Coordinates of C-alpha atoms in Angstrom, one line a residue:
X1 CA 98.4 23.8 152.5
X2 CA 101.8 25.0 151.8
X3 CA 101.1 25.2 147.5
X4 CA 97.8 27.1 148.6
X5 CA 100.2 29.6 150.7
X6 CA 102.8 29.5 147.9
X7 CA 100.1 30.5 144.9
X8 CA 99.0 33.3 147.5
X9 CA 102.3 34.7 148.2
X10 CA 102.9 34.4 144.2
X11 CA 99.3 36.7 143.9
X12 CA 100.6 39.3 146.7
X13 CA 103.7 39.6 144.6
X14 CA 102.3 40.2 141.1
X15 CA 99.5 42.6 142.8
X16 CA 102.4 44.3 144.2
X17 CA 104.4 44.4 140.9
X18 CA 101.6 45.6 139.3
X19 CA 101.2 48.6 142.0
X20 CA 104.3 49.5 141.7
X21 CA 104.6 50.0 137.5
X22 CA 100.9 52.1 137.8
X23 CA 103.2 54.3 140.6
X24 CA 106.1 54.4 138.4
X25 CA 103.7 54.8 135.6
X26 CA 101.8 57.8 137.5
X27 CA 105.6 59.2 138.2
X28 CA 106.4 59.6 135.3
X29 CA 103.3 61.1 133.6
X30 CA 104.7 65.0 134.7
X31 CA 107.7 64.7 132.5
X32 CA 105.3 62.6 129.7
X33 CA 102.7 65.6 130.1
X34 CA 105.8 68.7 129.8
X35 CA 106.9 67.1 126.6
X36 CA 103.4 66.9 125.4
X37 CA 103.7 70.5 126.3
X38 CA 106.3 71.4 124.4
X39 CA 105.2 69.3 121.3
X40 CA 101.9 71.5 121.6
X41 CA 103.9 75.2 121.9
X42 CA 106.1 73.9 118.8
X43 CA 102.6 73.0 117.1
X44 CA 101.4 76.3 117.9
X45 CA 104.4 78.4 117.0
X46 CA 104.0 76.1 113.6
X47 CA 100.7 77.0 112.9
X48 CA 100.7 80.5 113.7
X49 CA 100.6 83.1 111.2
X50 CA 101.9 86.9 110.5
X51 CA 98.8 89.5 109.5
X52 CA 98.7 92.8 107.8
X53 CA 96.4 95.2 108.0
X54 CA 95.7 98.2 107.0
X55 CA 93.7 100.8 104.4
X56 CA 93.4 99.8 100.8
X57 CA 93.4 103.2 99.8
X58 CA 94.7 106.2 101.0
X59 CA 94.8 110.1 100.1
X60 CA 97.9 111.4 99.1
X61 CA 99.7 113.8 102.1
X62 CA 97.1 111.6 104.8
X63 CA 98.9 109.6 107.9
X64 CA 97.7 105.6 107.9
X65 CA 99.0 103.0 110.1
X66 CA 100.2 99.4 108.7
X67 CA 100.0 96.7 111.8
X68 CA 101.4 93.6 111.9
X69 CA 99.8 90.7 114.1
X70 CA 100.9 87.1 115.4
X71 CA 98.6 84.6 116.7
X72 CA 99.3 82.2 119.0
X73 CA 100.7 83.1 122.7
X74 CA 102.7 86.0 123.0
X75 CA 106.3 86.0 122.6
X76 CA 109.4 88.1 121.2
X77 CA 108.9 88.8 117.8
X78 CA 111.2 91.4 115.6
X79 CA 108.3 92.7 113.1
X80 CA 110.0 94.1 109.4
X81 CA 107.9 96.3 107.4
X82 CA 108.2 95.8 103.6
X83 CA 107.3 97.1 100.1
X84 CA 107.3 95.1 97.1
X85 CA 110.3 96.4 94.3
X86 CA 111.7 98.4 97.3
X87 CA 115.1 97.3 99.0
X88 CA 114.7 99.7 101.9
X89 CA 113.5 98.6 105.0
X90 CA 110.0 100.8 106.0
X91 CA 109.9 99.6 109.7
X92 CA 111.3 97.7 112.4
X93 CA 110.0 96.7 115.5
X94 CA 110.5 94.1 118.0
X95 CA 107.2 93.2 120.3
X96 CA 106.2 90.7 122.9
X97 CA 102.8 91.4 122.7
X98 CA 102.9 90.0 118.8
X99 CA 101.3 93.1 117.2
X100 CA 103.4 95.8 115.9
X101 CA 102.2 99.0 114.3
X102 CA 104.1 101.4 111.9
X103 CA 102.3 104.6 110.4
X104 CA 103.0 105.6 107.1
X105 CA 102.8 109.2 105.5
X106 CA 101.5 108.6 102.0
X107 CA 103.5 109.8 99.4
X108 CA 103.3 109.2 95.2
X109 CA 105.9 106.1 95.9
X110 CA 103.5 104.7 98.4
X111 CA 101.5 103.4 96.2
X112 CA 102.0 99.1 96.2
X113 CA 102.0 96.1 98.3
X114 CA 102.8 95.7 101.5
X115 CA 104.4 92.4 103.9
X116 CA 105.2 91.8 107.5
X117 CA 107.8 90.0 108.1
X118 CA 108.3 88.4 111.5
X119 CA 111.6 87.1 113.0
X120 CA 110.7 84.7 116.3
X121 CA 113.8 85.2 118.4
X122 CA 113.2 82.3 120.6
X123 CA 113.8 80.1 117.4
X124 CA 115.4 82.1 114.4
X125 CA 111.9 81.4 112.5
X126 CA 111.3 83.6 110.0
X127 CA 107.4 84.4 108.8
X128 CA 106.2 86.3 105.9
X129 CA 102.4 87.3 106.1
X130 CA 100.2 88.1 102.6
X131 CA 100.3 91.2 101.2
X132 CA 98.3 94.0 101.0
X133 CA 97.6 96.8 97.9
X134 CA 97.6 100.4 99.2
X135 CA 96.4 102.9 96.3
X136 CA 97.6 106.1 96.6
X137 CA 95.1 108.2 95.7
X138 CA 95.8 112.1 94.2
X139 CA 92.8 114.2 94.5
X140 CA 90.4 116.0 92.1
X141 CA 91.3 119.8 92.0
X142 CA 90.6 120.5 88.3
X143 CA 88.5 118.9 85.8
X144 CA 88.5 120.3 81.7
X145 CA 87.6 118.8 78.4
X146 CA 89.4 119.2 75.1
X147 CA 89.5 117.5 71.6
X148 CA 91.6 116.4 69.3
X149 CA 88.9 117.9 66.0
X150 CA 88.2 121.3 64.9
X151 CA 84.9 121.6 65.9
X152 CA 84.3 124.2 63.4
X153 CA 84.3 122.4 60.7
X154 CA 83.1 119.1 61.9
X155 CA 81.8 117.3 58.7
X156 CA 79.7 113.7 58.9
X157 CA 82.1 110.7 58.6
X158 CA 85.0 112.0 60.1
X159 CA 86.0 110.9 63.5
X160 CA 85.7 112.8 66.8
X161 CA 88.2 112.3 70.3
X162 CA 87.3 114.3 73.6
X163 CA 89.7 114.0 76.6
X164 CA 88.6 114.5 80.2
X165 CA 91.6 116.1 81.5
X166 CA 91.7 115.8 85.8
X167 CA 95.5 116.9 86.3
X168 CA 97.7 114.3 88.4
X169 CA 94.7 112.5 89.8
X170 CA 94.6 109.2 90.2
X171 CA 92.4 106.4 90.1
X172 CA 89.6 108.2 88.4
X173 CA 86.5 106.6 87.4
X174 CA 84.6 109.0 83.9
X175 CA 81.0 109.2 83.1
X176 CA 80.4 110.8 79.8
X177 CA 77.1 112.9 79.5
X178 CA 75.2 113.9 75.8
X179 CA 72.7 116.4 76.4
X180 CA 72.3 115.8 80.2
X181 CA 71.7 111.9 80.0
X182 CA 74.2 109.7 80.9
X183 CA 75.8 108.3 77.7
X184 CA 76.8 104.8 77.3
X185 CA 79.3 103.0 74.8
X186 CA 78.1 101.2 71.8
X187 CA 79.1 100.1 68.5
X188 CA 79.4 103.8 67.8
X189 CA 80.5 105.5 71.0
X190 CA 83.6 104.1 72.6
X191 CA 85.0 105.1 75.9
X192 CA 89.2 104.8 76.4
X193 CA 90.3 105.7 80.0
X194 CA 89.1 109.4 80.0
X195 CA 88.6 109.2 76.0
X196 CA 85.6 109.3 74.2
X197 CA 85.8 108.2 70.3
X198 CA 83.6 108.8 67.9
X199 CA 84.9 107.1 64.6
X200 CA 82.1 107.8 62.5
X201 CA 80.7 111.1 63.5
X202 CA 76.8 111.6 62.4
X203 CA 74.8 114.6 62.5
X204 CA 72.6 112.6 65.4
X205 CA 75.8 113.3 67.1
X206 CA 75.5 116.9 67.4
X207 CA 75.2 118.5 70.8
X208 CA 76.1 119.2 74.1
X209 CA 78.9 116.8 75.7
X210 CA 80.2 116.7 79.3
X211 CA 82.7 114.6 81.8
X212 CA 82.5 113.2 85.1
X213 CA 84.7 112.2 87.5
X214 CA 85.0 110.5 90.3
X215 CA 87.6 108.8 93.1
X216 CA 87.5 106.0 95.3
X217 CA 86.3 108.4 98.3
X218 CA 83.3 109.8 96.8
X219 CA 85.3 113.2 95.6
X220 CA 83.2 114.1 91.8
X221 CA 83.7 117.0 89.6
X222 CA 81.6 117.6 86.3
X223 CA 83.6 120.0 83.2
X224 CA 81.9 122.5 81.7
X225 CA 79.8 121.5 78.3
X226 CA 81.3 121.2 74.9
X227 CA 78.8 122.0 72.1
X228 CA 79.5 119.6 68.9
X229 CA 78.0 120.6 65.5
X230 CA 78.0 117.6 62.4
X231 CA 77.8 119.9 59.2
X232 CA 75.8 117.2 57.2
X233 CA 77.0 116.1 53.9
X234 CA 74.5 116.7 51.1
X235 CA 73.9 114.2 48.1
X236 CA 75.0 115.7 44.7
X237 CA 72.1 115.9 42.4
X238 CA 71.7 114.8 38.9
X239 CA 71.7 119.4 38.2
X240 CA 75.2 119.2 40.0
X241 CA 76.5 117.0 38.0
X242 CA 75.7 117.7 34.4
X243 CA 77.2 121.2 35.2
X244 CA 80.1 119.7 36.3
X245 CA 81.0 117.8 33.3
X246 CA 79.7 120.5 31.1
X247 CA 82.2 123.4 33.0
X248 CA 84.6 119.9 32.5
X249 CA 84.2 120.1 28.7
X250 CA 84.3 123.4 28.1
X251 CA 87.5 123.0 30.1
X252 CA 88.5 120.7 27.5
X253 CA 87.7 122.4 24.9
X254 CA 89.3 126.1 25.5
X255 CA 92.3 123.5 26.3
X256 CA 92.4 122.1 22.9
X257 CA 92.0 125.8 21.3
X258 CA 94.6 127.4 23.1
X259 CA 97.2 124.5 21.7
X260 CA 96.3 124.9 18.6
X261 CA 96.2 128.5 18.7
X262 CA 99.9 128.3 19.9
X263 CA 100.8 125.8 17.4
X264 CA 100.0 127.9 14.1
X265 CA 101.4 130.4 15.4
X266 CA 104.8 128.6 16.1
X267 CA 104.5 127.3 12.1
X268 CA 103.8 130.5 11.1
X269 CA 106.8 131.9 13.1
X270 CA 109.0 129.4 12.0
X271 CA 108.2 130.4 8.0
X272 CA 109.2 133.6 8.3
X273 CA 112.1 132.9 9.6
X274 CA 113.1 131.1 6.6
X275 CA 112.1 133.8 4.1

């Protein structure tokens, strides 16, 4: 009787034990849970990124915004606003909110990429986001074509270079036209930037050439017309050429006369002098 009340005073005790480290267990799973917590926030801040956005391509004189974004949960971030090959500082800006935004007036030096750069304060971590191209684009106010051949005198064989001329503007896209239709590059037509080259110029080439241009917003201006005329070379006939050797012979021949014409007379000269 007594071992039975021994082995369940023994069962009390280890039930007991075993109530006790669940409670401690169950006390201690606040502070277990806030360093999960904090493992989780310096996951998140880990994984977080910096984002840029903004236009791709901007009019020259035009007002655009760059904004820089965090993810994650929102804290005090000091947002740096830079230019690739520039050492000067474009923007600074320190949010809680983790966007930042920084207009821009676009300028001829604008053109380039772009980074955030994001400073955490809480931690000293320092983020750089990817960039982003901004192309600076000068509009069309002119449009002219010129060559580089006198056009008067254009002869089959030679080689022909006409320039689409828009001024300052910038990221131009030409079309070349030949009598109205749209004129595309071949083995004999090749297209340089805003040059067309014609190496081996044929009378089929003859006629009426224009330019157009165009930006990245749609802006397109067409020159006036150039009018091309190939003077086509004629084949020498068998005529042309027996006249040419005979006007070559008698070439020749009043050659040959006229020395020896002057040579008798210097012998002749020359014995009268000794008489």
């Amino acid at each position: 009787m007594e071992m039975k009340a021994l082995k369940l005073f023994n069962l009390l005790l280890v039930v007991a034990c075993l109530d006790n480290q669940s409670f401690a267990y169950q006390s201690t799973t606040p502070g277990y849970s806030s360093q999960n917590d904090t493992h989780e926030q310096a996951t998140l801040d880990y994984d977080s990124r910096i984002d840029i956005f903004g236009p791709n391509e901007a009019l020259l004189g035009s007002i655009i915004d760059f904004t820089c974004n965090t993810t994650g949960n929102p804290q005090e971030i000091e947002y740096h606003l830079l230019k690739k090959g520039s050492l000067r500082l474009l923007g600074e800006y320190t949010s809680t909110t983790n966007v930042a935004e920084f207009p821009l007036v676009v300028k001829i030096t604008s053109d380039g990429e772009y980074t955030c750069k994001g400073i955490y304060n809480s931690t000293g971590k320092v983020q750089m986001s990817q960039p982003i191209h901004l192309a600076v684009v000068v509009p069309i106010n002119s449009i002219s074509i010129h060559n580089d051949t006198d056009l008067d005198d254009l002869r089959q064989g030679e080689p022909v270079k006409m320039h689409c001329n828009v001024g300052n503007a910038t990221y131009v896209k030409f079309k070349w036209h030949f009598n109205k239709k749209l004129l595309e590059e071949s083995e004999e037509v090749m297209f340089l930037n805003n040059t067309l080259i014609i190496n081996n110029v044929q009378v089929r080439h003859s006629g009426m050439y224009h330019c157009q241009a165009c930006n990245e917003f749609n802006q397109t201006f067409s020159s006036s017309a150039l009018n091309v005329t190939v003077k086509e070379l004629l084949p020498i006939t068998i005529e042309e050429i027996a006249v040419g050797f005979a006007c070559f012979l008698i070439l020749v021949i009043l050659l040959i006369t006229c020395f020896l014409i002057g040579f008798k007379m210097k012998q002749k000269n020359n014995v009268s002098s000794q008489h």
